[in-house]
PDB file of C-alpha atoms and ligand atoms in Angstrom:
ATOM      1  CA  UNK A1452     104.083  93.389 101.398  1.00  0.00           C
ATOM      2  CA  UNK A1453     102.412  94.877 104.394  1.00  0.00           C
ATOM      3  CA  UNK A1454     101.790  92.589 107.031  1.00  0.00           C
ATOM      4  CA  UNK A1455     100.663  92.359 110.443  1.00  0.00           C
ATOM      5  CA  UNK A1456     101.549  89.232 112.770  1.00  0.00           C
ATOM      6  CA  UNK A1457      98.990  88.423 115.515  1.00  0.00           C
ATOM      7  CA  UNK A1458      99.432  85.244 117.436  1.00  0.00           C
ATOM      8  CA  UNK A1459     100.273  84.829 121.408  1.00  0.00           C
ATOM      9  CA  UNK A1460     103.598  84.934 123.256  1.00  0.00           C
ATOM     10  CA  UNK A1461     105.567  81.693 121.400  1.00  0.00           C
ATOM     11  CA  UNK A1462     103.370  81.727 118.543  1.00  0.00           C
ATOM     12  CA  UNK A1463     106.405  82.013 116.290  1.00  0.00           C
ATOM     13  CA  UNK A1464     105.837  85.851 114.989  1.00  0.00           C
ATOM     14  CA  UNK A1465     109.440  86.633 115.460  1.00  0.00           C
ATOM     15  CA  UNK A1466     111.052  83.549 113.962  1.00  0.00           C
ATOM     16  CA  UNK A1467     108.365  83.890 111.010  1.00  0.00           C
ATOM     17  CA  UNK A1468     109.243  87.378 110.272  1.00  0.00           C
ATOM     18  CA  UNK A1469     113.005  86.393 110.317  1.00  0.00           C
ATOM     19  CA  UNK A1470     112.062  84.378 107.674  1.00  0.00           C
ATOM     20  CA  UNK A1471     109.837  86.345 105.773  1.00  0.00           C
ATOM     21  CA  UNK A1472     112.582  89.435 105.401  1.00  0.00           C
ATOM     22  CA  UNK A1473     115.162  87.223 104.542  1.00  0.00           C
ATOM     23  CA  UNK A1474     113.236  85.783 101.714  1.00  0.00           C
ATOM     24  CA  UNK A1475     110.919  88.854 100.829  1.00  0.00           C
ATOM     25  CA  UNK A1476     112.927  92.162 101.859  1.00  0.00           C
ATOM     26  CA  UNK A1477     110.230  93.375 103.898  1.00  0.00           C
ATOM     27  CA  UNK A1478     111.401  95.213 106.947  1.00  0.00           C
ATOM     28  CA  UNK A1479     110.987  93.030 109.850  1.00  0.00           C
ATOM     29  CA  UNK A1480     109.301  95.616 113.230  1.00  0.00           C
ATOM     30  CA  UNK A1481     109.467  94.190 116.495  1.00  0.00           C
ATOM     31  CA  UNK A1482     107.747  96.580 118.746  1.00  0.00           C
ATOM     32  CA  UNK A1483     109.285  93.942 121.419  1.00  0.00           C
ATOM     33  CA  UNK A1484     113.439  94.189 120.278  1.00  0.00           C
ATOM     34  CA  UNK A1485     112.977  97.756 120.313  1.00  0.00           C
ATOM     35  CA  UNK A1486     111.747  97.886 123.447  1.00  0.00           C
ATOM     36  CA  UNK A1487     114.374  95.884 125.099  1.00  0.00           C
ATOM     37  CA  UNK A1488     117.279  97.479 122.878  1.00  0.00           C
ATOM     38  CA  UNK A1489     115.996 100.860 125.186  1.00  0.00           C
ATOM     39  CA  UNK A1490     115.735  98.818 128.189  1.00  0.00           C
ATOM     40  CA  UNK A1491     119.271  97.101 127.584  1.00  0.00           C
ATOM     41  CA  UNK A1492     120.969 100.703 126.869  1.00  0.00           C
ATOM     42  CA  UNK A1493     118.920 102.176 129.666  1.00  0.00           C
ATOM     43  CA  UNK A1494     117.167 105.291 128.152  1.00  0.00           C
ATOM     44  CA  UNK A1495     114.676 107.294 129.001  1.00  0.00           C
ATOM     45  CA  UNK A1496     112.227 105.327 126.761  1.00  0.00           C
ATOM     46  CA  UNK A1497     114.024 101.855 128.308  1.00  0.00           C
ATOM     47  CA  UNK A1498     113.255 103.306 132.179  1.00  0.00           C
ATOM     48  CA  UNK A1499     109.635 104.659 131.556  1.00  0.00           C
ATOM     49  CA  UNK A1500     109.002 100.530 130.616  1.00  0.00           C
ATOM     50  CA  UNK A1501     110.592  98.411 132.344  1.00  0.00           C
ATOM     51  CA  UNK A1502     108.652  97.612 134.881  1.00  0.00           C
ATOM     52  CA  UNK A1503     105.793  96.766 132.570  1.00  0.00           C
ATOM     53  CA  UNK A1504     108.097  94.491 130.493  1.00  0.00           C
ATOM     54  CA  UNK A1505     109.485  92.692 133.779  1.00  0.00           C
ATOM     55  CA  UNK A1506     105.859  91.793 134.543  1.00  0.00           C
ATOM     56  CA  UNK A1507     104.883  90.946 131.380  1.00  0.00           C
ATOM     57  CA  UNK A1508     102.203  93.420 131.122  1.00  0.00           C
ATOM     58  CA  UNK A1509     101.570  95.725 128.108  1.00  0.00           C
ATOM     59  CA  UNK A1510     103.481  99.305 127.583  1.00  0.00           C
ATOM     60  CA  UNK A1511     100.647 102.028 127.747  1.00  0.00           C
ATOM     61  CA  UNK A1512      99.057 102.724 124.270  1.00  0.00           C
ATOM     62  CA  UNK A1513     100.418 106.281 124.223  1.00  0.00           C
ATOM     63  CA  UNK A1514     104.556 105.192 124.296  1.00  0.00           C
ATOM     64  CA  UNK A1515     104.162 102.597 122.021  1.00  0.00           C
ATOM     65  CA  UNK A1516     101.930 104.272 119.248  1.00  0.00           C
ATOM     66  CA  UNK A1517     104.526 107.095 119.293  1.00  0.00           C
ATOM     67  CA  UNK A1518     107.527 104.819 119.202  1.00  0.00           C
ATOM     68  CA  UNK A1519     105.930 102.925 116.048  1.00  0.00           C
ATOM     69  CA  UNK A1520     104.771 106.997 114.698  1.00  0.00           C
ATOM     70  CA  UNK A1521     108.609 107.897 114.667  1.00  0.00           C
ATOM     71  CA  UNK A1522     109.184 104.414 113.094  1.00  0.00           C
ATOM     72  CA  UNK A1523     106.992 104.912 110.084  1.00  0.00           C
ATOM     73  CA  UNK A1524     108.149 108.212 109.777  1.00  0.00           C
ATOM     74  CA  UNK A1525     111.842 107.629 109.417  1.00  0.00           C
ATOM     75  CA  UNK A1526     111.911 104.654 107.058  1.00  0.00           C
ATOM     76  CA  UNK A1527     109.612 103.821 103.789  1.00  0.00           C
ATOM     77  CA  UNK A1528     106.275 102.380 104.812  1.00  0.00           C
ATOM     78  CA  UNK A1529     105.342 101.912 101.151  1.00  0.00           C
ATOM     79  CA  UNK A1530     108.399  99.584 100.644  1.00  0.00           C
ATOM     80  CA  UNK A1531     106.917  97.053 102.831  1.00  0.00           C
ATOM     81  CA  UNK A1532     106.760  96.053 106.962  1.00  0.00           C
ATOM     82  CA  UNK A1533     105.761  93.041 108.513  1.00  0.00           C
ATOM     83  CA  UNK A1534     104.832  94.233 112.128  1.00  0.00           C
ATOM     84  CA  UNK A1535     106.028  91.775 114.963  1.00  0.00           C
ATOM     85  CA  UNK A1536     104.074  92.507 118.508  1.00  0.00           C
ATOM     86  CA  UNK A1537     102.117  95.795 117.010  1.00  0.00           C
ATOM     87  CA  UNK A1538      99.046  96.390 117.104  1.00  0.00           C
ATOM     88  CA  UNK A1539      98.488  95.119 120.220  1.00  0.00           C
ATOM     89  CA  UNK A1540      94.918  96.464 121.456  1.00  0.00           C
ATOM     90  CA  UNK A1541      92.452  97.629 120.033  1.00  0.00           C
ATOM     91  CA  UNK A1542      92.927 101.792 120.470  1.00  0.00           C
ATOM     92  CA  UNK A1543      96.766 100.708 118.804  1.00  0.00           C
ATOM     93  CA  UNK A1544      95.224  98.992 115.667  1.00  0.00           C
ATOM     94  CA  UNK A1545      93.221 102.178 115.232  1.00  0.00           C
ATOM     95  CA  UNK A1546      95.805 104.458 115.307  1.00  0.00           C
ATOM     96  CA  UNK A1547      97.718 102.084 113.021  1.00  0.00           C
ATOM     97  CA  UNK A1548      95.268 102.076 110.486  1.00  0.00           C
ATOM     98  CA  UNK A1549      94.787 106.183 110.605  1.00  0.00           C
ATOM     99  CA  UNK A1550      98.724 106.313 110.268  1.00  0.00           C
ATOM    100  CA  UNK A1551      98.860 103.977 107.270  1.00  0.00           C
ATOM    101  CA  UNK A1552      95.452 105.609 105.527  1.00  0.00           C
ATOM    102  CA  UNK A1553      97.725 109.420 106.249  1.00  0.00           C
ATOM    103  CA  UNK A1554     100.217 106.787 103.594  1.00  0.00           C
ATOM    104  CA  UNK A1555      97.877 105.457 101.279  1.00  0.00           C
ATOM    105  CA  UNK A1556      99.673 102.142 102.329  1.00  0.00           C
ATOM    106  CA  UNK A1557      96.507  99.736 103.133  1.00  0.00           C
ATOM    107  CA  UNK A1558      97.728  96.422 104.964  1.00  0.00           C
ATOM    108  CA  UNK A1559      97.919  93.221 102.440  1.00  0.00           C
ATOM    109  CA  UNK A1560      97.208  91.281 105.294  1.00  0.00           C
ATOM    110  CA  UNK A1561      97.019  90.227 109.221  1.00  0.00           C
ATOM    111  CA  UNK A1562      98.811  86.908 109.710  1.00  0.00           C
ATOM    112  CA  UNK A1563      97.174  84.925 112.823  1.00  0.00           C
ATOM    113  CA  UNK A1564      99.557  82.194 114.063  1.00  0.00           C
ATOM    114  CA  UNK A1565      97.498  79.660 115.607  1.00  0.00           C
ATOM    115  CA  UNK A1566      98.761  77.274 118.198  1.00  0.00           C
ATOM    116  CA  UNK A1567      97.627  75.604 121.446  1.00  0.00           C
ATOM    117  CA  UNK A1568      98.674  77.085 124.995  1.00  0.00           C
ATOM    118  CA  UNK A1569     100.341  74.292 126.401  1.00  0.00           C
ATOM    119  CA  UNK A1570     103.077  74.345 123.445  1.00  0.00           C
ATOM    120  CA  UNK A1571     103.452  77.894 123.995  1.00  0.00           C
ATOM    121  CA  UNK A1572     104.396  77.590 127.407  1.00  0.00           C
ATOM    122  CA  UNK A1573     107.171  74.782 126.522  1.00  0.00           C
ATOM    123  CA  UNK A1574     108.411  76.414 123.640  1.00  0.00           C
ATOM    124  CA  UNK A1575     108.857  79.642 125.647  1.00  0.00           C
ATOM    125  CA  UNK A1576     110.767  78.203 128.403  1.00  0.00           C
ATOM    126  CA  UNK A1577     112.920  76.111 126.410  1.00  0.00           C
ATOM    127  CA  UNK A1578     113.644  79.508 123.934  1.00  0.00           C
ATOM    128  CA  UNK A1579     117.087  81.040 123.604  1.00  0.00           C
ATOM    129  CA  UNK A1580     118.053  84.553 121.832  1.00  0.00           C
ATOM    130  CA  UNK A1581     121.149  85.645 120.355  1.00  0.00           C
ATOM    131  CA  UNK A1582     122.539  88.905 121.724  1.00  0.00           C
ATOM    132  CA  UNK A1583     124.520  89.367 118.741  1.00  0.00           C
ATOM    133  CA  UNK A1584     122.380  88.543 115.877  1.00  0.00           C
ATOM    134  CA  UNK A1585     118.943  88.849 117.771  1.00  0.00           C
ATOM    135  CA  UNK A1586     117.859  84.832 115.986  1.00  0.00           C
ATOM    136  CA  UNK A1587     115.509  82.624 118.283  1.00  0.00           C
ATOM    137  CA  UNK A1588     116.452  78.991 118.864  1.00  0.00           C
ATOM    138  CA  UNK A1589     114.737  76.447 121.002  1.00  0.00           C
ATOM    139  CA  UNK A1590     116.921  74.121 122.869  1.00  0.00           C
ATOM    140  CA  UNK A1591     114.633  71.426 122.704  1.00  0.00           C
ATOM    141  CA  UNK A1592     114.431  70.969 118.424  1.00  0.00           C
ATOM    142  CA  UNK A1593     118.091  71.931 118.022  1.00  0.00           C
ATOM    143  CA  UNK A1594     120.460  68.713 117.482  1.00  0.00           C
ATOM    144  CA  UNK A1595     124.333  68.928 118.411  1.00  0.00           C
ATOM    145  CA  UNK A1596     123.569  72.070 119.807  1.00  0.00           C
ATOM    146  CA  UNK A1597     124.956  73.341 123.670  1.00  0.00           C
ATOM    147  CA  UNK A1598     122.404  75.793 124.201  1.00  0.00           C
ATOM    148  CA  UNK A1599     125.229  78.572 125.143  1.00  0.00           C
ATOM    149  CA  UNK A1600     126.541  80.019 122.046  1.00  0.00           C
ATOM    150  CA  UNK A1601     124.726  81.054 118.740  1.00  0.00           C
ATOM    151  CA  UNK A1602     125.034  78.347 115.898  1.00  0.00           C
ATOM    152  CA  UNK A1603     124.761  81.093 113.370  1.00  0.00           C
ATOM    153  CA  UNK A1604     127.003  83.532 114.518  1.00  0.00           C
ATOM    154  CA  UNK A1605     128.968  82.484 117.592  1.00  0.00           C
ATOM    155  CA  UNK A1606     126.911  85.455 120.145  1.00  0.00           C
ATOM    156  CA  UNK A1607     126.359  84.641 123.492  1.00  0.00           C
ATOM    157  CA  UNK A1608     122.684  83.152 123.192  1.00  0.00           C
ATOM    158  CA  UNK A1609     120.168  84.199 126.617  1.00  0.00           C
ATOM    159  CA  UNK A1610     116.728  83.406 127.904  1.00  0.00           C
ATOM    160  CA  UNK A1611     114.517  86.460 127.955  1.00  0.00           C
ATOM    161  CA  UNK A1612     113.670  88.002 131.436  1.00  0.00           C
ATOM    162  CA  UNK A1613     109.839  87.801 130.445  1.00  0.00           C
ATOM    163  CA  UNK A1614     110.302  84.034 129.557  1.00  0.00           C
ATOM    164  CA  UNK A1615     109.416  82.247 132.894  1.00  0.00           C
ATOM    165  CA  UNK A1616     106.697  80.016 133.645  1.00  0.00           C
ATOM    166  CA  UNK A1617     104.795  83.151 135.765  1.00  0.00           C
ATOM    167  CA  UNK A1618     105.510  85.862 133.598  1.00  0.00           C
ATOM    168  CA  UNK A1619     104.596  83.969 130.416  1.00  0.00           C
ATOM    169  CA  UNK A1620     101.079  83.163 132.352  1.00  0.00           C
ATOM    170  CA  UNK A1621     100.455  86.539 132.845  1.00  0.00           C
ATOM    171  CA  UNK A1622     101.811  87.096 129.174  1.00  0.00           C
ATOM    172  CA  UNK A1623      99.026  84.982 127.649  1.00  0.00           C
ATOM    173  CA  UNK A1624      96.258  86.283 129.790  1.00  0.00           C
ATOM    174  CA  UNK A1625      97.302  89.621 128.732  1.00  0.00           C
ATOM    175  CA  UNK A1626      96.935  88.365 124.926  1.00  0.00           C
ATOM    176  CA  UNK A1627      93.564  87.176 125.878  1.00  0.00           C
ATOM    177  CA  UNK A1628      92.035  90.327 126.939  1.00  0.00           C
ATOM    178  CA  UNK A1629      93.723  93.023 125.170  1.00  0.00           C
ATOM    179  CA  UNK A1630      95.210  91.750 122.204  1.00  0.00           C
ATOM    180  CA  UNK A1631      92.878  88.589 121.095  1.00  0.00           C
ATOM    181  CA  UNK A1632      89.853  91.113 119.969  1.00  0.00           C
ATOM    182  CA  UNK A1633      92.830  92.311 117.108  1.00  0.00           C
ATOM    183  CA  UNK A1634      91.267  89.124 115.319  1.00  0.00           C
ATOM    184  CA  UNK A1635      87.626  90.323 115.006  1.00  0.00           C
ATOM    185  CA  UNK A1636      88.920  93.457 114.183  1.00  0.00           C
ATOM    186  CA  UNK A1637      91.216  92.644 111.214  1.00  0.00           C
ATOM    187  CA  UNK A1638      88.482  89.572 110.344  1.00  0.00           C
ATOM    188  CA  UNK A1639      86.001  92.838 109.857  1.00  0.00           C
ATOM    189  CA  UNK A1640      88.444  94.338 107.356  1.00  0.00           C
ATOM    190  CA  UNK A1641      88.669  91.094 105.218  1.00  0.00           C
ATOM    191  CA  UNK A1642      92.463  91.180 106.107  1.00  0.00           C
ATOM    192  CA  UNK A1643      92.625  87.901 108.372  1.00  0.00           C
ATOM    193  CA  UNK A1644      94.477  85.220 107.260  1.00  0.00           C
ATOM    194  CA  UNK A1645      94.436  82.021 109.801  1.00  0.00           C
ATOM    195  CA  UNK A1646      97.799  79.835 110.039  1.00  0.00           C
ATOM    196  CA  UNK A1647      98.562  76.606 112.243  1.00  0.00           C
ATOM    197  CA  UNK A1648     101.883  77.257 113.606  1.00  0.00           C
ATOM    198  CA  UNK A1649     102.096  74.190 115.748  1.00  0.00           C
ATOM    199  CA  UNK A1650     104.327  72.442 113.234  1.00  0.00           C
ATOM    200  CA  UNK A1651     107.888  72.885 112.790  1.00  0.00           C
ATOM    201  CA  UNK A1652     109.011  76.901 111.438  1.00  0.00           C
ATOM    202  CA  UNK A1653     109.344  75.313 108.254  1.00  0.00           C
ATOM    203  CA  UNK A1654     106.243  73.553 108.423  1.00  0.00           C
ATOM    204  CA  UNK A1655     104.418  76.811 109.329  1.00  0.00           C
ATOM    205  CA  UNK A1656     106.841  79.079 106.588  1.00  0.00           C
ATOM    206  CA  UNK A1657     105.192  76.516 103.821  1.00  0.00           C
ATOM    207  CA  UNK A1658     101.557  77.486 105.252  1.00  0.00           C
ATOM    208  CA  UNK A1659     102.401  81.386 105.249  1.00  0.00           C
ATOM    209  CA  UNK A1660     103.862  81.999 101.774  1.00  0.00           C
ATOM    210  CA  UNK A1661     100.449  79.070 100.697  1.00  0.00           C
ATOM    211  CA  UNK A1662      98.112  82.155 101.918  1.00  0.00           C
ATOM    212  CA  UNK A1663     100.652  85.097 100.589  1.00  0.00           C
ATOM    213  CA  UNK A1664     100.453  83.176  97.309  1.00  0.00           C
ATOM    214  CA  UNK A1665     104.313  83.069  97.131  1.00  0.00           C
ATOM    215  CA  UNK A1666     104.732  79.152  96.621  1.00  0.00           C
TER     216      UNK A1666
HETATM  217  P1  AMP B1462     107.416  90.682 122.558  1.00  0.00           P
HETATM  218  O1  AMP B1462     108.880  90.606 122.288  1.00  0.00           O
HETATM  219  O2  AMP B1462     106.619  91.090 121.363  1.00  0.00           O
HETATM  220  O3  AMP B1462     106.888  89.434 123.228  1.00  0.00           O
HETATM  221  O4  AMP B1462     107.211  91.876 123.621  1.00  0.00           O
HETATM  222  C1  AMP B1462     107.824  91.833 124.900  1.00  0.00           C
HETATM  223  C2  AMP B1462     107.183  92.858 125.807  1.00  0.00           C
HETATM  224  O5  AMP B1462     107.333  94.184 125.251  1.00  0.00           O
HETATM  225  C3  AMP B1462     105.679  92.704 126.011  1.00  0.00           C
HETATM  226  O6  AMP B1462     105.356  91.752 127.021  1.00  0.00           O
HETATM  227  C4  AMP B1462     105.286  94.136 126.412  1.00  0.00           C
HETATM  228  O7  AMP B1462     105.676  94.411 127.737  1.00  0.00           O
HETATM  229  C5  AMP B1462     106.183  94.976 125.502  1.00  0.00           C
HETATM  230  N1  AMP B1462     105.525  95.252 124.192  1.00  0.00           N
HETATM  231  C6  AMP B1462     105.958  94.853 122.964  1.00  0.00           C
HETATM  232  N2  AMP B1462     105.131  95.298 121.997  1.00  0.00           N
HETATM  233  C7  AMP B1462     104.154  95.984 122.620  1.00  0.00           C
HETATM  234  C8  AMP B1462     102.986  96.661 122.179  1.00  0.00           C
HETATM  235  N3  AMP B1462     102.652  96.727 120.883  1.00  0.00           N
HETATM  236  N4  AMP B1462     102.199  97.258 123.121  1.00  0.00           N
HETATM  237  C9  AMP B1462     102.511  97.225 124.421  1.00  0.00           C
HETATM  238  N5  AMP B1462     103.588  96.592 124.920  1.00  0.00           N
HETATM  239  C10 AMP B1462     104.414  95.967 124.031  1.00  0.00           C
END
């Protein structure tokens, strides 16, 4: 499968595409991890966009296209991706598409994860990350759960810089005017597929492989 995820900050693209690879073997992209992997080990990549990420506004077209480029390049696009956070305007998504037409690897499909703002905004604030194993919780739906360590794995979990009330404002406004045309776009290609991830990630997992036609 070759998949794009669209939905806003706290949609549930990340925890979906955990779930997808584990089930499918589709290499799960976060254009977002491997931004912060650069910021966390301070490279040159991690210092030219940090400031952007701090304020939750987008990386500039140019880095990110050639960060996903060298991606594509070094691993088997034909085996299958399911693209977390990428495309993410419009002049991305275009040179997304030339890159995967240079592949003869069309897209199966471009997941949109529906879900109201509000929710986002609690779900966000109440999410925790593992440093170890890189799995999203939410403190709020977890039971006999302290909120500090990684139920999985034992890693130190940690709430993302990006996740405060301000930031994820300016997050979602950012999703309305750059990346919320994606949908148009993708609905032009017959590629859309529309998903109600308000539920629970199970909930939501049920409704995904239901329009993959994996049940
Ligand atoms: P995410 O983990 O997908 O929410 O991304 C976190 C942050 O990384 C975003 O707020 C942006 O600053 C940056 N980022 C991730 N993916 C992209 C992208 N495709 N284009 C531009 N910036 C991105």
């Amino acid at each position: 499968m070759r998949l794009v995820l669209l939905g806003a900050p706290g949609a549930g693209k990340g925890t979906q595409a955990g779930l997808l690879e584990q089930k499918y073997g589709c290499v799960h992209v976060s254009t977002g991890d491997i931004l912060r992997r650069n910021l966390r080990d301070k490279t040159d990549l991690g210092l030219r966009v940090e400031a952007f990420m701090k304020k939750g506004e987008l990386v500039p077209d140019e880095i990110v296209i050639d960060m996903v480029s060298n991606w594509i390049h070094e691993n088997d696009v034909i085996r299958g991706f399911l693209m977390d956070g990428f495309p993410r305007t419009l002049p991305q998504a275009e040179a997304f598409d030339n890159v995967l037409k240079a592949a003869d690897a069309p897209l199966d499909g471009a997941l949109l994860l529906e879900i109201g703002e509000d929710v986002l905004v609690w779900r966000l604030t109440h999410r925790r990350t593992c440093r170890s194993c890189g799995k999203i919780w939410n403190l709020l739906t977890m039971k006999n759960f302290d909120g500090q360590t990684c139920p999985d794995c034992g890693g130190e979990l940690y709430l993302r810089d990006d996740d405060t009330e301000n930031v994820i404002r300016n997050r979602l406004k950012v999703y309305h005017e750059q990346t919320a045309p994606l949908v148009a776009w993708y609905k032009n290609r017959g590629v859309l597929r529309e998903i109600d991830s308000s539920g629970t990630m199970e909930e939501t997992f049920n409704k995904i492989q239901a329009v993959l036609g994996k049940t």
